[in-house]
Backbone as a ProteinNet text record, in pm:
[ID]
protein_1_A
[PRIMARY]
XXXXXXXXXXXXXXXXXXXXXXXXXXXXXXXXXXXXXXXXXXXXXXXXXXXXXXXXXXXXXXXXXXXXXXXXXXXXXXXXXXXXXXXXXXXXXXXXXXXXXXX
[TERTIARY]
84.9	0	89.7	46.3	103.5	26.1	100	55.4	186.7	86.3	176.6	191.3	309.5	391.2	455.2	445.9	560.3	642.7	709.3	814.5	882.7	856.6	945	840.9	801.6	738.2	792.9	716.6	801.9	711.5	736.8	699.4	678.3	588.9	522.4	649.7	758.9	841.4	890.6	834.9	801.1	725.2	657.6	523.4	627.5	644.8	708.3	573.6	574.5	490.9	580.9	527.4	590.6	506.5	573.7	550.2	515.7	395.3	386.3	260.7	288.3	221.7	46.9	21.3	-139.7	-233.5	-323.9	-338.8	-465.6	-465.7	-595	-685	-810.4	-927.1	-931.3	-948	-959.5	-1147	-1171	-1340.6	-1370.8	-1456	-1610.1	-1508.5	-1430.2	-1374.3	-1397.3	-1320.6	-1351.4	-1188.4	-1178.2	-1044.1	-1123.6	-1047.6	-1132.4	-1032.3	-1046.7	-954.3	-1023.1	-893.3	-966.8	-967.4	-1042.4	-1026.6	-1025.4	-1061.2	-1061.4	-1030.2	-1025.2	-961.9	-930.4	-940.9	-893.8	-818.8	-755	-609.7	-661.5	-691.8	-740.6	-672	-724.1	-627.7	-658.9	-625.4	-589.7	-494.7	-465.5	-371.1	-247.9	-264.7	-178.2	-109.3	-168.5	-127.8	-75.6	-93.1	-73.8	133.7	89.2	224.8	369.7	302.1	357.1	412.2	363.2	352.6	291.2	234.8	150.7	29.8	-34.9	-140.8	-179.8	-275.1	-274.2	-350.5	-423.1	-503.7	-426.6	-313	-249.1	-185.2	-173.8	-132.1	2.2	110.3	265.9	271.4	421.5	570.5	548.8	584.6	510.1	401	333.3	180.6	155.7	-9.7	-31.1	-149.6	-133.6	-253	-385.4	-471.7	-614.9	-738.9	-817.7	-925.5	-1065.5	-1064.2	-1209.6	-1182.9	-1227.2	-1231.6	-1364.6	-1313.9	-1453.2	-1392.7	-1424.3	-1404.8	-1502.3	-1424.3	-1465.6	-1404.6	-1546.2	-1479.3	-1434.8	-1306.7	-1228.8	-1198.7	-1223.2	-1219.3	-1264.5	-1364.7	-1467	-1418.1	-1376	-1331.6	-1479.1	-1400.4	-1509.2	-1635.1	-1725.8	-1838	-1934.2	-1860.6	-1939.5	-2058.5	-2151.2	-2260.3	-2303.6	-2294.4	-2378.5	-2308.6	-2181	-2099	-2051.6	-2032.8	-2000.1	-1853	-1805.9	-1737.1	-1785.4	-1716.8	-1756.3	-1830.5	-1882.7	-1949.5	-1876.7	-1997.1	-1916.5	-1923.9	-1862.9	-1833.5	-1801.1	-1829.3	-1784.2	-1745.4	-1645.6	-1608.9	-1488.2	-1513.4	-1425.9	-1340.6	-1226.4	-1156.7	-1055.2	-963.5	-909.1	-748.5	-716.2	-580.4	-586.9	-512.8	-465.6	-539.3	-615.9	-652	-638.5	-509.7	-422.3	-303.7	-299.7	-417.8	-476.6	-439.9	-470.2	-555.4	-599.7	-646.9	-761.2	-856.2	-904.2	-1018.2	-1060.2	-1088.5	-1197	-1311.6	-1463.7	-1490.7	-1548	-1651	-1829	-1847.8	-1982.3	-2083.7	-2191.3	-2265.2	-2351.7
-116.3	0	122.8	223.9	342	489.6	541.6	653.1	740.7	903.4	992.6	961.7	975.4	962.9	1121.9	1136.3	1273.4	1166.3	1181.9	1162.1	1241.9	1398.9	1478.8	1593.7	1669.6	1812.6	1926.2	1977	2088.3	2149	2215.2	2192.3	2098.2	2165	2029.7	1941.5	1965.4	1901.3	1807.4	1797.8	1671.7	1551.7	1551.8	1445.1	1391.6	1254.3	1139.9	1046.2	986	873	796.4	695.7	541.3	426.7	344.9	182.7	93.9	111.6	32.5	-93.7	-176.1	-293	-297.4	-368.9	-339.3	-385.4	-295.9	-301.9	-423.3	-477.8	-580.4	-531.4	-473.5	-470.2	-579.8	-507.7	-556.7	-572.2	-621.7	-646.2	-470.3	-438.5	-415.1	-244.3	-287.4	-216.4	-273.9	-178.2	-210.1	-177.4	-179.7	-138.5	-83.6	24	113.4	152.1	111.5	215.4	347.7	422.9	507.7	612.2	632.3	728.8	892.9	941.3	1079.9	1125.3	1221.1	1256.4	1385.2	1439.6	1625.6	1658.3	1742.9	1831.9	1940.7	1898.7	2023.3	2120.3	2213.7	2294.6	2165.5	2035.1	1995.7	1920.5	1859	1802.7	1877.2	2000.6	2120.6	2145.3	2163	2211.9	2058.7	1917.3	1810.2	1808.3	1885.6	1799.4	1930.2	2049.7	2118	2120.3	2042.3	2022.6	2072.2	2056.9	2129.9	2103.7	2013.1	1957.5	1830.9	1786.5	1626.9	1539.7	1600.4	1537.2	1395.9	1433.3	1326.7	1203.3	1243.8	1145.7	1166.7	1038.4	1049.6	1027.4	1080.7	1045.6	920.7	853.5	888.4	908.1	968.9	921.4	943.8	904.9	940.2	1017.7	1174.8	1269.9	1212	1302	1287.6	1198.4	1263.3	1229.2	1248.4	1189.1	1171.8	1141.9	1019.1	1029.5	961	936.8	848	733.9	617.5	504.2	435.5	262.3	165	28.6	-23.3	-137.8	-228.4	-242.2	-354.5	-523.4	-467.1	-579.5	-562.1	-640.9	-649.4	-734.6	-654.7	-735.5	-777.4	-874	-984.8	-849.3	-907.8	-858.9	-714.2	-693.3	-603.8	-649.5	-576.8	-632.3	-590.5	-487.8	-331.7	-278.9	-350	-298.6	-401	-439.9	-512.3	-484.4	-581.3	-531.7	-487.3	-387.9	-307.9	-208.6	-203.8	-76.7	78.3	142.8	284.9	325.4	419	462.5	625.9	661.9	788.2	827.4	843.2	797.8	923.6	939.6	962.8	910.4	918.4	866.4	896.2	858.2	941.2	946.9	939.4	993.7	842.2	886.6	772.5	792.2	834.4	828.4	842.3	935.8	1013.3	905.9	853.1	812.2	720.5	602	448.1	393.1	450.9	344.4	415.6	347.2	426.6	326.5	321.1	240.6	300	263.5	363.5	269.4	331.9	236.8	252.3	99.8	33.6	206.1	227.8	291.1	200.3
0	0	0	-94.6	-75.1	11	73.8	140.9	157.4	204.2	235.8	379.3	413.6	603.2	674.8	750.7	788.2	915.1	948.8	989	1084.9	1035.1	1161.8	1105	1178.6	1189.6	1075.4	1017.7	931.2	811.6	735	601.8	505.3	406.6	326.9	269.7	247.8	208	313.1	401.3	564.4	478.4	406.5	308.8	249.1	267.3	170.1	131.9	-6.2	-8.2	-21.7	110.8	92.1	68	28.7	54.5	197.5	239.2	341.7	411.5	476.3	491.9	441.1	408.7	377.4	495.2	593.6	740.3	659.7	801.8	789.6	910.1	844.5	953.9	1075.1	1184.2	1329.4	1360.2	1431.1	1485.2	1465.9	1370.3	1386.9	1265	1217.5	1108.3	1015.2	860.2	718.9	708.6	574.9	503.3	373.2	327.6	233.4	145.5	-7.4	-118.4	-124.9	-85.5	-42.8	-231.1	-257.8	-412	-375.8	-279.6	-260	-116.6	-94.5	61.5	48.7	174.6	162.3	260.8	266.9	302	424.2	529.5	595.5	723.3	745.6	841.6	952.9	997.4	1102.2	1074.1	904	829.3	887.1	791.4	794.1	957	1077	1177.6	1248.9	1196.2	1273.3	1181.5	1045.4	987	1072	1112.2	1120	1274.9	1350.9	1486.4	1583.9	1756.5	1819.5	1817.2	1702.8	1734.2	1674.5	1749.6	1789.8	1681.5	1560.2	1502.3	1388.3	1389.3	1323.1	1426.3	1534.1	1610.2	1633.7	1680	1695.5	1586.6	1576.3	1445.5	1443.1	1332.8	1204.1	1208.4	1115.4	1135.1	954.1	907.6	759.5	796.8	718.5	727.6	702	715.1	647.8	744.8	751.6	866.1	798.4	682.4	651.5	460.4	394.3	293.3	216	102.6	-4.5	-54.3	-71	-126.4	-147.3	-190	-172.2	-96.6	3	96.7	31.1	64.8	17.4	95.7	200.7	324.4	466.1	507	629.8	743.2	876.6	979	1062.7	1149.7	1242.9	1240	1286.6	1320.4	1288.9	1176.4	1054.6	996.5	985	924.6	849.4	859.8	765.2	599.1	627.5	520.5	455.3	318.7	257.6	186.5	124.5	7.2	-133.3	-178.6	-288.1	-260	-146.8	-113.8	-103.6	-162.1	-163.9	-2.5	41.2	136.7	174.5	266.8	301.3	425.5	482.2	669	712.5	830	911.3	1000.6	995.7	1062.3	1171.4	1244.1	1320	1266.6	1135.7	1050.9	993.3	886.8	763.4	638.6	598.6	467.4	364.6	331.4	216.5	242.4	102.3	16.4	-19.6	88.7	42.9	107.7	261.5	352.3	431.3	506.9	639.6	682.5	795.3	863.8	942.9	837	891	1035.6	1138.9	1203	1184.1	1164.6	1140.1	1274.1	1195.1	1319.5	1412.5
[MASK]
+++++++++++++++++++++++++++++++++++++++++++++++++++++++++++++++++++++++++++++++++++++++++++++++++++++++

């Protein structure tokens, strides 16, 4: 899977896309290609440091995108694969992944 990572606090030139493991949904998650995703002032202030919406070093921006489910962990019901999707999340979505929860 590819995504953008920061690594150390700074300017946009902090954004590497790498190569990394392809996550497998845990109980009552999805795994989502993700096709769209947006850039927002909490992106912006998490890559720059001081605030928390991206999480620790490393982390991958983006807290809300659009896809489709690609893979359904234990005890999902509501969501299938191939389903379109639209979710929030709490970081990762730019640009490969995110991990809606079922309501």
């Amino acid at each position: 899977m590819r995504a953008v990572v920061v690594r150390s606090h700074g300017a946009p030139e902090v954004l590497a896309v790498e190569d990394l493991p392809t996550p497998h949904p845990g109980p009552g998650q999805v795994r989502v290609t993700t096709e769209l995703t947006s850039v927002n002032v909490a992106d912006v202030h998490s890559r720059r440091g001081g605030y928390d919406a991206g999480g620790a070093l490393p982390f991958t921006p983006g807290l809300d995108c659009v896809g489709v489910v690609d893979a359904v962990g234990e005890g999902v019901t509501d969501l299938v694969r191939g389903q379109r999707v639209a979710a929030w999340t709490s970081g990762g979505s730019t640009p490969s992944r995110c991990s809606p929860r079922p309501p």
